[in-house]
XYZ file of C-alpha atoms in Angstrom:
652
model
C 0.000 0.000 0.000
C 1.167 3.312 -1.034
C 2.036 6.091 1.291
C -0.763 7.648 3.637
C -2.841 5.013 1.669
C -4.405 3.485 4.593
C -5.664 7.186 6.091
C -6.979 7.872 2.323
C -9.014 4.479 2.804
C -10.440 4.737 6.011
C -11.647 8.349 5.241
C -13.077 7.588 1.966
C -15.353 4.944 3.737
C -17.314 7.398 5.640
C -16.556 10.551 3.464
C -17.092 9.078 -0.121
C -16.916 12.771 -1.278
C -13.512 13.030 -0.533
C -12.543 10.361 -3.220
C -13.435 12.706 -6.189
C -12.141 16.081 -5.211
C -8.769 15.838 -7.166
C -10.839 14.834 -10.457
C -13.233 17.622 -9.930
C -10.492 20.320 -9.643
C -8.658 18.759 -12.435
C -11.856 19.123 -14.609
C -12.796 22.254 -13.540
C -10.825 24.700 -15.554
C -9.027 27.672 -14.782
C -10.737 30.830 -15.247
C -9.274 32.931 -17.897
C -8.239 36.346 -17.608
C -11.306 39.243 -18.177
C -11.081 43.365 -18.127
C -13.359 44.099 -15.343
C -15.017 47.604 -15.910
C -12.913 50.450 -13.750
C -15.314 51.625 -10.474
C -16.619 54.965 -11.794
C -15.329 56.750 -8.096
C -12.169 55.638 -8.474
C -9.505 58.218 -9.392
C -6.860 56.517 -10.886
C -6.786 54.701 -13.816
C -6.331 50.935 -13.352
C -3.955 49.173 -15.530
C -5.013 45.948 -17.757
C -3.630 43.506 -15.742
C -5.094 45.022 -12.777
C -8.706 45.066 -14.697
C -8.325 41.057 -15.058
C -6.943 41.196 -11.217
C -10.387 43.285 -10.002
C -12.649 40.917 -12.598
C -10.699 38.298 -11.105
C -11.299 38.871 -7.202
C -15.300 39.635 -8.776
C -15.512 36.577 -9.579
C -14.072 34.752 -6.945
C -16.389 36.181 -4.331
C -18.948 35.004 -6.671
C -18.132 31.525 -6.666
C -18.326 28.885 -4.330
C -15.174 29.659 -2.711
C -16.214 32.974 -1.625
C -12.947 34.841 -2.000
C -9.313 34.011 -2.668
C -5.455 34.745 -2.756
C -4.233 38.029 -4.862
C -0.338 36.879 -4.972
C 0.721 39.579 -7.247
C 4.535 40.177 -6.884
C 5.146 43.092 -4.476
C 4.648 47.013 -6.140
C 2.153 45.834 -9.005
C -0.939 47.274 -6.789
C -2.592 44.517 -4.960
C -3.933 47.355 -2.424
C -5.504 49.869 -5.325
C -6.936 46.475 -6.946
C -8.641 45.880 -3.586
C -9.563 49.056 -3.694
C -11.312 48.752 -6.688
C -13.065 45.935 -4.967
C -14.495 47.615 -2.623
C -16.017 50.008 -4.915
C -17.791 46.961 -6.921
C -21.269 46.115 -7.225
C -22.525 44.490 -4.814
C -21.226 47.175 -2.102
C -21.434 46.203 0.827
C -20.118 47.366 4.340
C -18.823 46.778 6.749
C -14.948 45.894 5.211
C -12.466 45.020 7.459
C -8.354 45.396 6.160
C -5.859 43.801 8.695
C -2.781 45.278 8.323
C 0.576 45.621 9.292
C 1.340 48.221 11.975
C 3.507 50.728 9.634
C 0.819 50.451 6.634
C -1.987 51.377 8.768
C -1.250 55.397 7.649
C -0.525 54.279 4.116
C -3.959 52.263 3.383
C -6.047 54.792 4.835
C -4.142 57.382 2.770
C -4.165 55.499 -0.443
C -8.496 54.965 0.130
C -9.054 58.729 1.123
C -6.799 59.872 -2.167
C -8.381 57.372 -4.558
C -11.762 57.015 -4.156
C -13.171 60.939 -3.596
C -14.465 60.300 -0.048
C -16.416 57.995 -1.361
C -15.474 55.225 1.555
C -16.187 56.161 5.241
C -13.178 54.991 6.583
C -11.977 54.691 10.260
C -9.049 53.404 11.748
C -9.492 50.920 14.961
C -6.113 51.507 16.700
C -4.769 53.369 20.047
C -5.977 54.765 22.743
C -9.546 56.718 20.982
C -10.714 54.092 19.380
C -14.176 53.281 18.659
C -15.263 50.596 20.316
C -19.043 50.448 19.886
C -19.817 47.637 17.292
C -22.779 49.781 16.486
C -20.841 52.634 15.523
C -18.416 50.944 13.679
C -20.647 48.951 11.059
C -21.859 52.258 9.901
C -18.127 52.696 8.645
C -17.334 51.254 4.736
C -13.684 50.293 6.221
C -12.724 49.317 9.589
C -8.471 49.421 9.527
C -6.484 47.619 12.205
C -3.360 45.781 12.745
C -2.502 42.457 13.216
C -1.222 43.295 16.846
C -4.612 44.916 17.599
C -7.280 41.755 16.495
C -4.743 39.485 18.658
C -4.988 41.725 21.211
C -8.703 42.113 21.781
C -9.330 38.273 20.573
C -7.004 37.182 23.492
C -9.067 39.443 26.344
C -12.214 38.286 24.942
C -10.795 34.164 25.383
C -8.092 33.811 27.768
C -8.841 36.959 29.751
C -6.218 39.700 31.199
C -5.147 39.841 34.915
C -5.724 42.641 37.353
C -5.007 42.657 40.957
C -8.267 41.348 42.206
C -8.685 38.566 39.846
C -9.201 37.769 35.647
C -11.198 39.578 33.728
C -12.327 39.498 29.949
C -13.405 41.735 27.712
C -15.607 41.934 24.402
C -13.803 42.122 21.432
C -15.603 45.311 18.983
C -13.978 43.607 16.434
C -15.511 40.008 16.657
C -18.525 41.615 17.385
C -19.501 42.103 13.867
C -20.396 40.153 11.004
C -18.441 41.670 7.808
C -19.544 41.848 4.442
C -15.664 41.621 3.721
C -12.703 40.792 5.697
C -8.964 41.523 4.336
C -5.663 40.201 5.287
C -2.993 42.251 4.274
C 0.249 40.775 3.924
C -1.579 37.715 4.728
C 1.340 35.631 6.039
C 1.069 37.233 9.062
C -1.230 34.357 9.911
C 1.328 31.474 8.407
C 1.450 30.144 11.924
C -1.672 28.010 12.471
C -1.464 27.947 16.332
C -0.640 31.315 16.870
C -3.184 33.969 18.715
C -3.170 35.917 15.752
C -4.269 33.116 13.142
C -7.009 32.015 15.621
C -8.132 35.647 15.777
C -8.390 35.852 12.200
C -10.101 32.727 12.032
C -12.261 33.542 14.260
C -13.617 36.736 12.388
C -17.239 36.492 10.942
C -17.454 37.579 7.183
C -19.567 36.558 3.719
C -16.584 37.381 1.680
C -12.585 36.637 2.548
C -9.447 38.229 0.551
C -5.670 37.575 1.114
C -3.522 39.672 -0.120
C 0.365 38.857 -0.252
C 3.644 38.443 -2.872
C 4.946 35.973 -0.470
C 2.167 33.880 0.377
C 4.905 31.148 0.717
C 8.134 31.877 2.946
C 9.292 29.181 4.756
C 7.282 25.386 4.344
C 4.459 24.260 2.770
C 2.497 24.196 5.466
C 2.429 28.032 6.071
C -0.171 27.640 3.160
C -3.163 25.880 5.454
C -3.323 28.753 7.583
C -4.646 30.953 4.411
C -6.484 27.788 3.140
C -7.976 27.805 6.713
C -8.568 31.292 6.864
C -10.448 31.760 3.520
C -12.285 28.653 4.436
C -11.545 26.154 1.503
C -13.464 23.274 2.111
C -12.732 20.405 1.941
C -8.954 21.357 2.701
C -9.702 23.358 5.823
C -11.443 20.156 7.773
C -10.776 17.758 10.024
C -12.605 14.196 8.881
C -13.412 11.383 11.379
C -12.115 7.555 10.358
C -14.579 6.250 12.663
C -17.373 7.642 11.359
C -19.347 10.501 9.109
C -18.175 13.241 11.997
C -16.138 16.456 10.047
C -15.479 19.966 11.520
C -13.801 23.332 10.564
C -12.223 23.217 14.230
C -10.129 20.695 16.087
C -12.963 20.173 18.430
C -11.406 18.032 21.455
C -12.829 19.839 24.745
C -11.557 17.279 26.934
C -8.634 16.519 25.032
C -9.839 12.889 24.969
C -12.766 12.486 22.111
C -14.231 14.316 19.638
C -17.209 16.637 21.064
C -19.403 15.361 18.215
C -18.773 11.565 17.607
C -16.972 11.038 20.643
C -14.248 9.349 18.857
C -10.551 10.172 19.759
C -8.158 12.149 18.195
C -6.272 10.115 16.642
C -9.389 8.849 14.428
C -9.247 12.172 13.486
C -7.475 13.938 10.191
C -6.835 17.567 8.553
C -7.565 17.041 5.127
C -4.929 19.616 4.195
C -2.284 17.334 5.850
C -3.257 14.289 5.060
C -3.570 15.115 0.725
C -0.686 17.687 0.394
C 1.281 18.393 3.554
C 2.937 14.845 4.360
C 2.732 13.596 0.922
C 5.026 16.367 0.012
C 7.559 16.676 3.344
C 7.352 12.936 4.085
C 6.547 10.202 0.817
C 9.580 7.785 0.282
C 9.326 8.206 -3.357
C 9.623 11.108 -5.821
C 6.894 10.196 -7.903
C 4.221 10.213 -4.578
C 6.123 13.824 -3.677
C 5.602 15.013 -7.177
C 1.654 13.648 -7.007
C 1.381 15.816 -3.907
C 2.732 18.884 -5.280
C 0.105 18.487 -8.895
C -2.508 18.217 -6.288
C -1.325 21.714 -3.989
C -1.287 22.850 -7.679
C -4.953 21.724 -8.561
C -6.680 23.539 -5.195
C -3.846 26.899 -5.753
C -5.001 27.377 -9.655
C -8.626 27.915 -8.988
C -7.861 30.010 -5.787
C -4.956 32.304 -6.139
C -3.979 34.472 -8.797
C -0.332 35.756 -9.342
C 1.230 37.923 -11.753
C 5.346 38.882 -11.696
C 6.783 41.863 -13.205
C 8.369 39.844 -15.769
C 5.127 38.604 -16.862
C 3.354 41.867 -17.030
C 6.339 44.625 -17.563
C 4.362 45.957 -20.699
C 1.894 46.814 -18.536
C 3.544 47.762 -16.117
C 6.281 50.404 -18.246
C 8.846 49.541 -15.176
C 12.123 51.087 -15.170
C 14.994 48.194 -14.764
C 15.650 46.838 -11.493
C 19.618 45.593 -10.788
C 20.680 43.408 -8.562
C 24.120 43.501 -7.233
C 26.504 41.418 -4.535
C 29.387 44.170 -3.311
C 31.737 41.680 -1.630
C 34.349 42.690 0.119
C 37.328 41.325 2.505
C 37.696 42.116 6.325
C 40.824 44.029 6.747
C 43.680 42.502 9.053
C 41.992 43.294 12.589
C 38.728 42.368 11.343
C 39.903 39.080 10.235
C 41.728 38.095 13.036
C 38.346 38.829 15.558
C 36.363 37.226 13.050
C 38.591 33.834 12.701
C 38.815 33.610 16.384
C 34.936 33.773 16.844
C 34.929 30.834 13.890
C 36.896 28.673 15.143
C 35.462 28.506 18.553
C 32.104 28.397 16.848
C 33.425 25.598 14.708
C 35.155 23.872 17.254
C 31.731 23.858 19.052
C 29.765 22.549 16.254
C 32.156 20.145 15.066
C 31.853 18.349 18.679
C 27.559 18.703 18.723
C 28.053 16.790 15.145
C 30.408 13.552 16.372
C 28.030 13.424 19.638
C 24.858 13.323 16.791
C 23.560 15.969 18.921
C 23.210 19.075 16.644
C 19.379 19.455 16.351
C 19.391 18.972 20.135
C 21.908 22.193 20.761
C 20.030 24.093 18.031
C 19.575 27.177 20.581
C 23.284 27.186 20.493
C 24.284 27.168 17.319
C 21.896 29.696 15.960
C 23.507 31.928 18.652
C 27.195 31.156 16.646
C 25.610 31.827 13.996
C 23.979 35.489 15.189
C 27.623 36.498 16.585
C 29.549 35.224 13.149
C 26.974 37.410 11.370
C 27.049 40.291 13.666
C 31.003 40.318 13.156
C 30.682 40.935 9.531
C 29.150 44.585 10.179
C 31.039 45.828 12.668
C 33.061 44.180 15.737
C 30.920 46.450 18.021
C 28.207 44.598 17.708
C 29.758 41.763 19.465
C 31.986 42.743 21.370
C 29.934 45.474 23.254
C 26.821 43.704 23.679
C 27.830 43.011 27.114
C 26.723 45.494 29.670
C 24.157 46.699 26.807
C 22.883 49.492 29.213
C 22.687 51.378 32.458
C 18.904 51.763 32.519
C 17.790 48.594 33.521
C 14.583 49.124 31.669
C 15.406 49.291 28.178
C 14.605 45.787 26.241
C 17.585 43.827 24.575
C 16.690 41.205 22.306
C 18.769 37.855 24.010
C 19.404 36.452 20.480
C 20.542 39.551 19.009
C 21.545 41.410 22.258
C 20.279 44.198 20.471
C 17.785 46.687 21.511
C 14.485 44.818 20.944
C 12.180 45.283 18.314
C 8.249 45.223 18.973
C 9.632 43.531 21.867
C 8.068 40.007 23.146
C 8.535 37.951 25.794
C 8.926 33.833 26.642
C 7.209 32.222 29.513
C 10.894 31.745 30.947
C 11.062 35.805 31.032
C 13.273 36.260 28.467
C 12.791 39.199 25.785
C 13.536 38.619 21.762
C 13.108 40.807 18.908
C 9.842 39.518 17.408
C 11.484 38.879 13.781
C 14.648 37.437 15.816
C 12.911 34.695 17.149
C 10.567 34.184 14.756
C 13.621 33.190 12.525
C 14.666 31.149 15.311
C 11.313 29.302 15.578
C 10.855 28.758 11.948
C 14.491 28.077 11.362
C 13.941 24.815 13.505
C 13.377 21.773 11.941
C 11.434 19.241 14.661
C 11.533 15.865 12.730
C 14.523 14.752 13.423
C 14.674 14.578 16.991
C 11.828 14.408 19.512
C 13.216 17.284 21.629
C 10.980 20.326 21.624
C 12.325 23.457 20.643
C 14.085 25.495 23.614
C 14.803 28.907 25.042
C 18.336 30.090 23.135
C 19.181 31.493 26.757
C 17.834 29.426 29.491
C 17.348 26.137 27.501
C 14.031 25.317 28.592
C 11.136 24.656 26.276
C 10.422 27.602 24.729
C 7.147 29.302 25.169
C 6.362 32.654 23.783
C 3.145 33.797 21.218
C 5.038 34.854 18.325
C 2.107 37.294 17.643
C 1.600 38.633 21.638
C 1.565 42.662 21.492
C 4.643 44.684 21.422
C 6.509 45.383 25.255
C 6.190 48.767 25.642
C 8.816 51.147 26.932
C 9.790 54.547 26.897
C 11.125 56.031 23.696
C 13.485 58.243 25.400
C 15.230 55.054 27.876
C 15.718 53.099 24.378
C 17.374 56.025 23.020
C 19.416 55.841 26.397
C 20.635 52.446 25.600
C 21.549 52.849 22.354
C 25.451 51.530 20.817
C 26.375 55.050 20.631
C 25.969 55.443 23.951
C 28.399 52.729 25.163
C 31.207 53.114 22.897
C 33.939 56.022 23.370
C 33.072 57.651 19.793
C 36.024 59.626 19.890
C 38.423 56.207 19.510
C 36.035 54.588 17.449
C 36.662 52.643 14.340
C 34.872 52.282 11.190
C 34.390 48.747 9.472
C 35.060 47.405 6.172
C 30.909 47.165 5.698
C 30.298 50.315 7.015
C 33.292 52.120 4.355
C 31.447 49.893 1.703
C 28.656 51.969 2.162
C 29.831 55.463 2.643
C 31.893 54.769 -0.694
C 28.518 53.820 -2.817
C 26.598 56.733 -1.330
C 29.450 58.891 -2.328
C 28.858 57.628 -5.645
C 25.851 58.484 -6.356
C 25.911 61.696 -5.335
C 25.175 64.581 -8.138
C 25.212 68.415 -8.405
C 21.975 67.931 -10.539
C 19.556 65.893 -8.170
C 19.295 64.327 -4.773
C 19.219 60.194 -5.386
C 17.945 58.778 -2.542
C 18.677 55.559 -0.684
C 16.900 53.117 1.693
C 19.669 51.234 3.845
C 18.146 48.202 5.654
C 19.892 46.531 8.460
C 18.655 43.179 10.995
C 20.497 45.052 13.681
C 19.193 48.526 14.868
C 22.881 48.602 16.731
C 24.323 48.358 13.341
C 22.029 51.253 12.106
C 23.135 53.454 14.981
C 26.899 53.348 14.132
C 25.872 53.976 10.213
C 23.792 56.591 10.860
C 26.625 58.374 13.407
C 28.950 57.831 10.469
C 26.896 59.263 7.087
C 26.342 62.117 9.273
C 29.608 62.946 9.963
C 29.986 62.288 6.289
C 27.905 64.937 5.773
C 24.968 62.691 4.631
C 21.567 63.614 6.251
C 19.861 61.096 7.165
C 15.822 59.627 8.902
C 15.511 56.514 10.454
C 12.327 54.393 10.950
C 12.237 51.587 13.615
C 10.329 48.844 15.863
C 9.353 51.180 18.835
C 7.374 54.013 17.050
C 4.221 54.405 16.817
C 2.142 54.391 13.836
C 2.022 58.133 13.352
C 6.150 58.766 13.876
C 6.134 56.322 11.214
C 4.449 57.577 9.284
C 5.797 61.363 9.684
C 9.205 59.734 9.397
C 8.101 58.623 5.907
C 7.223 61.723 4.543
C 9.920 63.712 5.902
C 12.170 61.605 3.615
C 9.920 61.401 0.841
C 9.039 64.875 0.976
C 12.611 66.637 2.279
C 15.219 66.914 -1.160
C 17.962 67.325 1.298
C 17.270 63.654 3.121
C 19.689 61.166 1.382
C 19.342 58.269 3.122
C 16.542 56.167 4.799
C 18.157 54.041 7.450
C 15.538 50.933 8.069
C 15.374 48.546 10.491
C 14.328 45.374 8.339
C 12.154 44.184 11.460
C 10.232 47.012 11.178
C 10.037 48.252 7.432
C 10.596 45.836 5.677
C 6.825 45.142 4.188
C 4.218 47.635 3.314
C 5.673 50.229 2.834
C 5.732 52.505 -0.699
C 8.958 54.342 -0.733
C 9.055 55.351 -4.659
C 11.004 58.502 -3.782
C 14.495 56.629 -3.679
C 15.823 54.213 -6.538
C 18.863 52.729 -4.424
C 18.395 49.994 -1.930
C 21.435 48.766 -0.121
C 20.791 45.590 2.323
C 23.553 45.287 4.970
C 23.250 41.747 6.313
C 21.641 38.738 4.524
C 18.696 37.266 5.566
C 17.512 33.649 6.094
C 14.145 33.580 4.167
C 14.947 35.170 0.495
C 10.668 36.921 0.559
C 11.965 39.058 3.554
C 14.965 40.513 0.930
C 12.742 41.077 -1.656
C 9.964 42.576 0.085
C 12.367 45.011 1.237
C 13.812 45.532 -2.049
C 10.177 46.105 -3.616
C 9.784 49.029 -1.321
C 10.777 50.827 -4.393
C 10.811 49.136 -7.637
C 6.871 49.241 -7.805
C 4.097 51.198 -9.862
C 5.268 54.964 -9.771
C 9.164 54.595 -9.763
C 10.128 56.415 -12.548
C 14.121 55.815 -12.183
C 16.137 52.434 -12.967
C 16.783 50.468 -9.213
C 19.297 49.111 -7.837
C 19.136 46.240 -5.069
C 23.083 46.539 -3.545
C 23.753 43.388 -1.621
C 26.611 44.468 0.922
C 28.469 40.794 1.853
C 32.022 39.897 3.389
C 33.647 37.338 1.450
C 35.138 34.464 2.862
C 32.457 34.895 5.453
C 29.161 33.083 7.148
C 27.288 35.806 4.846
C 28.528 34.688 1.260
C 27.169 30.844 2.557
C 23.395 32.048 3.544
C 23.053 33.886 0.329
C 24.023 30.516 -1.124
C 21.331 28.743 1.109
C 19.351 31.079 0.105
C 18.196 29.224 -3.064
C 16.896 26.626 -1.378
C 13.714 28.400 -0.265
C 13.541 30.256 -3.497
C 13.590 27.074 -5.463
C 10.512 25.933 -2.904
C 8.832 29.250 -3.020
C 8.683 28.902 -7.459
C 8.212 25.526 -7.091
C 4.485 25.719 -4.932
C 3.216 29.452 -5.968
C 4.530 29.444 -9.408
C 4.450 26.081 -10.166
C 8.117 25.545 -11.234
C 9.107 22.051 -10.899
C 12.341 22.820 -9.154
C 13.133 20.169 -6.252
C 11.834 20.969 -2.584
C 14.118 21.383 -0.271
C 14.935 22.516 3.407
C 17.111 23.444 5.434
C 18.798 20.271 7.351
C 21.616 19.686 9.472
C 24.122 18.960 6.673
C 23.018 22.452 5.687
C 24.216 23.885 9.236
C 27.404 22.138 8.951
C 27.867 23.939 5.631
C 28.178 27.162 7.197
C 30.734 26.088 9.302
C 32.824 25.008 6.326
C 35.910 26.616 5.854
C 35.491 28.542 2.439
């Protein structure tokens, strides 16, 4: 019997429907692109291929599936084509958007400017807030964040301590039953037990939208939680073995049986995992992996729609977009601190590997691997993160030891960057050893809600506890990275016109000492991070969009990396490689996107001979899985393993 055969059999029995899905979608064919008539109140023109995207998302809420993925590539207008949604017959209120925190400003400013008041719009964040359901269903668009819906759908569930007890409150925003709900970058939701998914799941709505160029980032199975949320039967239910019994919710009360059928859950199966998921990660064969990715394929064609520049660049009338590695060698001092760091991080893996122990000290070695990369921007980063501050309240990241970023913390106590350990999380591969996932600090099992609100502290005690702050600047060095980057600015620097720059970083540290340094170089410069709040971000957005004399954007890639439409500069430069390749070009498609008018170019800033040039080669591994589900290139699936962990502790 083939793989998963015996699950397919015993569902099939009681769930004969299930046995023809595959057929059906295969037969059912894909429906062909259309020019949708433009909304008569909107203001701008929409472009052909974003007619056939709005005639496209028409239709969709039409069908049976109520809704869908728009996957366009990032800056080819998903947010004016949902715009133009929401100006369709039938209209219909009230529409929710979930957003990121720093594109709250920007889709409330891109509604008011395109569609001539038209849409009563209100934005459900901070302190004045409405918080009537009443009084908010008589708005056409209800904007929040992400943070925000987790937020109220956790004190409406689990409740929120005060000194005399536990007390919960309503959520306004569960309150009401939508005519539309949409997720912006909708991989926000990827993970399927997080508070945030289950908030979004939990919203009531006749019509559901994702919107996202990287519906796909890290493993397949990041795709059920958008399956789940735009309710894709039969992919989105659990199915009994035992009997008829199916449900959109794993609904085990007592942990024991099924509240329905009473059967336990182990009788029990996600339809999602048991047709695509494990027939993908897990069949012994290529030709049972291959049948699981034609079937993702099948359910993906008559659900999402994507477009890429490349496809549509007549449309489009894009200027070019370049793409170039600077690499560059430490000089003498840098190389001798940086080989000392290797080969005690070597030396350290090297032993975890003959012991067969190297998924099991995983909190460890991603910590190597934070310092090695660290050391290729600057040798502060490392070797002052000791003693990071006098204030005791200022929040350092523990992975980073860097001043956190929307700042969350583990059940153990400990604080992370939520991007740091996010990467850490997702970075972990589970199969291999039975040993759960654990606190990079105090080693035990890690608990923490990767979605839990932001810490909150006082702007002026993080500014305290900045780098620059710690570090005699009158002795202090440059690095070889740091040069690198002064030198292009220089470059492009013109009597005629003011070329502007975005510079993103992982490290706000790192951003400090390059933002001390251009403006001693005479560079001025604005700087947009994790701990402001949605209007500083959004004033710090104009200023350099709006200010000739601002060269240089200086981004903290935790922070800015998504959402954000920065057309005004042509020059991205991206200081230290990241793990998942959508996270680089998100950030890079802040400005090579409808309305750039001047050729980009994406600067890669790496240190040869380093733990950077190897992660840009790893890289390609999640790229090649990325094309391979979303658009449907038959590259081979692969992730990251421990052989791949030993190859960036290879001596180059």
């Amino acid at each position: 019997m083939s793989y998963n055969e015996s699950a397919r059999t015993a569902l099939y029995e009681h769930h004969t429907g299930l046995s023809t899905i595959f057929s059906e979608l295969e037969a059912q064919e894909k429906r062909k692109p259309e020019l949708a008539e433009q909304p008569a109140e909107l203001t701008v023109t929409l472009l052909p291929f974003q007619r056939e995207g709005l005639h496209w998302l028409i239709a969709q809420e039409a069908s049976k599936y109520k809704g869908g993925m728009l996957a366009d590539e990032m800056g080819m207008g998903k947010t004016i084509q949902t715009i133009a949604l929401l100006l369709s017959e039938p209209r219909g209120k009230p529409n929710l958007v979930v957003v990121p925190t720093v594109a709250i400003m920007q889709w409330r400013s891109e509604i008011e400017s395109n569609t001539a008041g038209k849409l009563k719009t209100t934005i459900y964040h901070g302190a004045s807030r409405v918080e009537d359901p009443k009084k908010l269903k008589q708005f056409d668009v209800i904007i929040t964040s992400y943070n925000v819906l987790e937020s109220v759908y956790r004190k409406e569930h689990a409740g929120f301590r005060r000194t005399d007890g536990v007390y919960k409150a309503r959520s306004a925003l569960h309150a009401i039953h939508y005519h539309r709900v949409i997720l912006d970058e909708a991989h926000n939701i990827k993970d399927r037990q997080s508070n945030t998914a289950k908030a979004a799941f939990a919203l009531e709505t006749d019509r559901r939208l994702c919107l996202s160029g990287t519906p796909l980032q890290n493993r397949i199975g990041e795709l059920y939680s958008l399956i789940r949320f735009l309710r894709i039967e039969p992919f989105c239910n659990y199915f009994c073995k035992k009997c008829d019994c199916s449900s959109l919710d794993w609904m085990f009360s007592d942990k024991r049986t099924c509240d329905r059928c009473g059967h336990k859950p182990v009788q029990h199966a996600n339809w999602f995992n048991t047709e695509l998921l494990k027939p993908i990660q897990n069949a012994p064969t290529a030709v049972e992996r291959e049948a699981g990715m034609r079937k993702m394929r099948s359910i993906l064609k008559h659900i999402l729609l994507r477009r890429t520049k490349v496809e549509r660049a007549d449309d489009l009338g894009l200027p070019p977009r370049i793409v170039d590695i600077r690499r560059d060698r430490f000089n003498e001092e840098e190389e001798d601190l940086y080989q000392s760091i290797y080969s005690d991080s070597a030396r350290r893996f090297s032993s975890y590997v003959a012991a067969g122990v190297v998924l099991n000290n995983y909190a460890n070695i991603f910590t190597l691997i934070t310092r090695m990369r660290q050391m290729a921007d600057h040798p502060d980063l490392v070797l002052r993160r000791h003693g990071a501050t006098e204030n005791d309240t200022t929040l350092v990241c523990k992975i980073c030891d860097d001043e956190a970023q929307e700042a969350i913390r583990a059940k153990c106590h400990h604080v992370f960057c939520r991007l740091c350990v996010k990467e850490y999380v997702e970075g972990y591969d589970a199969e291999d050893t039975q040993e759960p996932l654990e606190c990079p600090v105090c080693h035990v099992p890690l608990v923490i809600d990767l979605t839990a609100p932001a810490l909150e502290v006082d702007e002026d005690t993080v500014k305290k506890g900045s780098i620059i702050n710690r570090i005699n600047m009158a002795n202090w060095r440059s690095s070889t990275k740091i040069e690198a980057l002064v030198e292009e600015l220089y470059k492009l620097r013109s009597d005629r016109q003011t070329i502007k720059s975005i510079v993103f970083s992982q490290f706000t540290s790192m951003l400090d000492l390059v933002e001390w340094r251009l403006k001693r170089a005479g560079f001025e410069t604005v700087k947009l991070q994790g701990n402001m709040t949605p209007m500083q971000r959004d004033n710090s957005i104009k200023y350099f969009m709006q200010t000739a004399s601002v060269e240089v954007f200086l981004v903290s890639l935790k922070a800015g990396g998504v959402a954000l439409n920065l057309c005004e500069a042509s020059q991205v430069f991206l200081l230290d490689p990241w793990w998942n390749p959508s996270v680089e070009w998100q950030s890079g498609d802040r400005v090579h996107r409808i309305g750039q008018h001047r050729p980009v170019r994406i600067t890669r800033l790496v240190i040869e001979d380093s733990i950077e040039s190897r992660i840009i080669e790893l890289q390609d591994k999640k790229a090649n899985m990325i094309r391979a589900t979303i658009e449907q290139d038959d590259s081979a699936m692969n992730k990251l393993t421990p052989g791949d962990l030993e190859f960036l502790f290879t001596v180059c």
